[in-house]
Amino acid sequence: MNSKFEHLQAVLSHHESALAREDAAGVASAYDPSAILIVNGETFVGRDAIQSFYERLMKQLPKASWATDRACFAEDMAYVEWSCRAERSRVPQGVDSFVVGPSGIERQTAWFSVISIG
């Protein structure tokens, strides 16, 4: 296993564990300071904007149970299909792509829809 791949795995593991803890600042710390995140056509630049996005997402999906349904990795890139379920909302399918550099996630795109549960 090469060090670039190991670094990618470590960064994404940090991202996932902070997400599971509902720690928006912890999630944002996995990103490069000048990272760009594009979610459902909306762009967030830098850790502060990314942290704000995750704070809002965590309010929509409190105490969610997250699952990685499929993941593919190549060098500094990752493709992840995921889902999650909270008490009153869920995401049946989400898709993310990541590019990870020396100081964390540099670029990410994501697509998903939060659905309310009756």
PDB file of C-alpha atoms in Angstrom:
ATOM      1  CA  MET A   1       0.000   0.000   0.000  1.00  0.00           C
ATOM      2  CA  ASN A   2       1.421   3.419  -0.863  1.00  0.00           C
ATOM      3  CA  SER A   3       1.556   6.394   1.485  1.00  0.00           C
ATOM      4  CA  LYS A   4      -0.775   8.524  -0.698  1.00  0.00           C
ATOM      5  CA  PHE A   5      -3.489   5.868  -0.412  1.00  0.00           C
ATOM      6  CA  GLU A   6      -2.917   5.504   3.346  1.00  0.00           C
ATOM      7  CA  HIS A   7      -3.186   9.288   3.740  1.00  0.00           C
ATOM      8  CA  LEU A   8      -6.446   9.287   1.749  1.00  0.00           C
ATOM      9  CA  GLN A   9      -7.847   6.548   3.992  1.00  0.00           C
ATOM     10  CA  ALA A  10      -6.792   8.386   7.177  1.00  0.00           C
ATOM     11  CA  VAL A  11      -8.330  11.700   6.083  1.00  0.00           C
ATOM     12  CA  LEU A  12     -11.632  10.099   5.083  1.00  0.00           C
ATOM     13  CA  SER A  13     -11.716   8.057   8.287  1.00  0.00           C
ATOM     14  CA  HIS A  14     -11.287  11.293  10.274  1.00  0.00           C
ATOM     15  CA  HIS A  15     -14.089  12.892   8.229  1.00  0.00           C
ATOM     16  CA  GLU A  16     -16.450   9.962   8.835  1.00  0.00           C
ATOM     17  CA  SER A  17     -15.779   9.676  12.565  1.00  0.00           C
ATOM     18  CA  ALA A  18     -16.302  13.418  13.113  1.00  0.00           C
ATOM     19  CA  LEU A  19     -19.545  13.213  11.119  1.00  0.00           C
ATOM     20  CA  ALA A  20     -20.745  10.306  13.273  1.00  0.00           C
ATOM     21  CA  ARG A  21     -19.953  12.360  16.431  1.00  0.00           C
ATOM     22  CA  GLU A  22     -21.900  15.329  14.994  1.00  0.00           C
ATOM     23  CA  ASP A  23     -18.728  17.404  15.278  1.00  0.00           C
ATOM     24  CA  ALA A  24     -18.949  19.975  12.463  1.00  0.00           C
ATOM     25  CA  ALA A  25     -15.650  21.608  13.474  1.00  0.00           C
ATOM     26  CA  GLY A  26     -14.010  18.173  13.442  1.00  0.00           C
ATOM     27  CA  VAL A  27     -15.388  17.456   9.976  1.00  0.00           C
ATOM     28  CA  ALA A  28     -14.147  20.829   8.713  1.00  0.00           C
ATOM     29  CA  SER A  29     -10.677  20.125  10.133  1.00  0.00           C
ATOM     30  CA  ALA A  30     -10.358  17.250   7.637  1.00  0.00           C
ATOM     31  CA  TYR A  31     -10.374  19.848   4.810  1.00  0.00           C
ATOM     32  CA  ASP A  32      -7.527  21.886   3.386  1.00  0.00           C
ATOM     33  CA  PRO A  33      -7.904  25.547   4.495  1.00  0.00           C
ATOM     34  CA  SER A  34      -8.789  26.575   0.917  1.00  0.00           C
ATOM     35  CA  ALA A  35     -10.939  23.537   0.120  1.00  0.00           C
ATOM     36  CA  ILE A  36     -13.932  23.716  -2.186  1.00  0.00           C
ATOM     37  CA  LEU A  37     -17.077  21.718  -1.468  1.00  0.00           C
ATOM     38  CA  ILE A  38     -19.924  21.648  -3.986  1.00  0.00           C
ATOM     39  CA  VAL A  39     -23.167  20.138  -2.681  1.00  0.00           C
ATOM     40  CA  ASN A  40     -26.293  19.900  -4.796  1.00  0.00           C
ATOM     41  CA  GLY A  41     -25.078  22.845  -6.896  1.00  0.00           C
ATOM     42  CA  GLU A  42     -24.148  25.095  -3.943  1.00  0.00           C
ATOM     43  CA  THR A  43     -20.472  26.001  -3.415  1.00  0.00           C
ATOM     44  CA  PHE A  44     -18.671  26.347  -0.065  1.00  0.00           C
ATOM     45  CA  VAL A  45     -15.084  27.630   0.022  1.00  0.00           C
ATOM     46  CA  GLY A  46     -12.813  27.304   3.052  1.00  0.00           C
ATOM     47  CA  ARG A  47     -13.168  25.565   6.406  1.00  0.00           C
ATOM     48  CA  ASP A  48     -15.540  28.130   7.952  1.00  0.00           C
ATOM     49  CA  ALA A  49     -18.071  27.806   5.129  1.00  0.00           C
ATOM     50  CA  ILE A  50     -17.710  24.019   5.140  1.00  0.00           C
ATOM     51  CA  GLN A  51     -18.225  23.899   8.906  1.00  0.00           C
ATOM     52  CA  SER A  52     -21.398  25.998   8.552  1.00  0.00           C
ATOM     53  CA  PHE A  53     -22.688  23.604   5.899  1.00  0.00           C
ATOM     54  CA  TYR A  54     -22.124  20.596   8.171  1.00  0.00           C
ATOM     55  CA  GLU A  55     -23.752  22.366  11.131  1.00  0.00           C
ATOM     56  CA  ARG A  56     -26.908  22.815   9.031  1.00  0.00           C
ATOM     57  CA  LEU A  57     -26.761  19.242   7.749  1.00  0.00           C
ATOM     58  CA  MET A  58     -26.426  17.840  11.269  1.00  0.00           C
ATOM     59  CA  LYS A  59     -29.527  19.791  12.330  1.00  0.00           C
ATOM     60  CA  GLN A  60     -31.439  18.165   9.451  1.00  0.00           C
ATOM     61  CA  LEU A  61     -30.123  14.693  10.375  1.00  0.00           C
ATOM     62  CA  PRO A  62     -29.679  14.638  14.162  1.00  0.00           C
ATOM     63  CA  LYS A  63     -28.169  11.488  15.640  1.00  0.00           C
ATOM     64  CA  ALA A  64     -28.081   9.902  12.193  1.00  0.00           C
ATOM     65  CA  SER A  65     -26.808   6.429  11.512  1.00  0.00           C
ATOM     66  CA  TRP A  66     -24.475   6.648   8.485  1.00  0.00           C
ATOM     67  CA  ALA A  67     -23.601   3.801   6.111  1.00  0.00           C
ATOM     68  CA  THR A  68     -21.064   3.551   3.307  1.00  0.00           C
ATOM     69  CA  ASP A  69     -22.764   1.507   0.611  1.00  0.00           C
ATOM     70  CA  ARG A  70     -19.892   1.531  -1.894  1.00  0.00           C
ATOM     71  CA  ALA A  71     -16.460   3.123  -2.059  1.00  0.00           C
ATOM     72  CA  CYS A  72     -13.776   3.235  -4.754  1.00  0.00           C
ATOM     73  CA  PHE A  73     -10.295   4.682  -4.296  1.00  0.00           C
ATOM     74  CA  ALA A  74      -7.531   5.626  -6.726  1.00  0.00           C
ATOM     75  CA  GLU A  75      -4.401   7.476  -5.647  1.00  0.00           C
ATOM     76  CA  ASP A  76      -5.665  10.748  -4.112  1.00  0.00           C
ATOM     77  CA  MET A  77      -9.321  10.323  -5.152  1.00  0.00           C
ATOM     78  CA  ALA A  78     -12.353   8.631  -3.633  1.00  0.00           C
ATOM     79  CA  TYR A  79     -15.893   7.959  -4.794  1.00  0.00           C
ATOM     80  CA  VAL A  80     -18.407   7.094  -2.062  1.00  0.00           C
ATOM     81  CA  GLU A  81     -22.049   6.054  -2.220  1.00  0.00           C
ATOM     82  CA  TRP A  82     -23.742   6.358   1.158  1.00  0.00           C
ATOM     83  CA  SER A  83     -27.032   6.538   3.012  1.00  0.00           C
ATOM     84  CA  CYS A  84     -28.181   7.582   6.458  1.00  0.00           C
ATOM     85  CA  ARG A  85     -31.190   7.537   8.715  1.00  0.00           C
ATOM     86  CA  ALA A  86     -32.163   9.780  11.604  1.00  0.00           C
ATOM     87  CA  GLU A  87     -35.301   9.673  13.724  1.00  0.00           C
ATOM     88  CA  ARG A  88     -37.324  12.025  11.511  1.00  0.00           C
ATOM     89  CA  SER A  89     -35.313  12.205   8.290  1.00  0.00           C
ATOM     90  CA  ARG A  90     -33.152  10.110   6.016  1.00  0.00           C
ATOM     91  CA  VAL A  91     -30.974  10.122   2.921  1.00  0.00           C
ATOM     92  CA  PRO A  92     -31.701   6.980   0.923  1.00  0.00           C
ATOM     93  CA  GLN A  93     -28.759   7.565  -1.425  1.00  0.00           C
ATOM     94  CA  GLY A  94     -25.923  10.054  -1.478  1.00  0.00           C
ATOM     95  CA  VAL A  95     -22.870  10.265  -3.719  1.00  0.00           C
ATOM     96  CA  ASP A  96     -19.618  12.046  -2.884  1.00  0.00           C
ATOM     97  CA  SER A  97     -16.310  12.401  -4.685  1.00  0.00           C
ATOM     98  CA  PHE A  98     -13.152  13.576  -2.931  1.00  0.00           C
ATOM     99  CA  VAL A  99      -9.669  14.736  -3.894  1.00  0.00           C
ATOM    100  CA  VAL A 100      -7.280  14.666  -0.951  1.00  0.00           C
ATOM    101  CA  GLY A 101      -3.990  16.553  -0.757  1.00  0.00           C
ATOM    102  CA  PRO A 102      -1.239  16.800   1.853  1.00  0.00           C
ATOM    103  CA  SER A 103      -3.297  19.041   4.173  1.00  0.00           C
ATOM    104  CA  GLY A 104      -6.662  17.311   3.812  1.00  0.00           C
ATOM    105  CA  ILE A 105      -9.640  17.242   1.496  1.00  0.00           C
ATOM    106  CA  GLU A 106      -8.998  19.772  -1.277  1.00  0.00           C
ATOM    107  CA  ARG A 107     -12.078  19.204  -3.431  1.00  0.00           C
ATOM    108  CA  GLN A 108     -15.376  17.450  -2.832  1.00  0.00           C
ATOM    109  CA  THR A 109     -18.623  17.151  -4.686  1.00  0.00           C
ATOM    110  CA  ALA A 110     -21.767  15.697  -3.158  1.00  0.00           C
ATOM    111  CA  TRP A 111     -25.302  14.958  -4.222  1.00  0.00           C
ATOM    112  CA  PHE A 112     -28.129  13.830  -1.925  1.00  0.00           C
ATOM    113  CA  SER A 113     -31.648  14.690  -0.779  1.00  0.00           C
ATOM    114  CA  VAL A 114     -32.799  14.775   2.846  1.00  0.00           C
ATOM    115  CA  ILE A 115     -36.281  13.263   3.097  1.00  0.00           C
ATOM    116  CA  SER A 116     -38.583  13.782   6.078  1.00  0.00           C
ATOM    117  CA  ILE A 117     -40.017  10.672   7.687  1.00  0.00           C
ATOM    118  CA  GLY A 118     -43.676  11.038   8.710  1.00  0.00           C
TER     119      GLY A 118
END
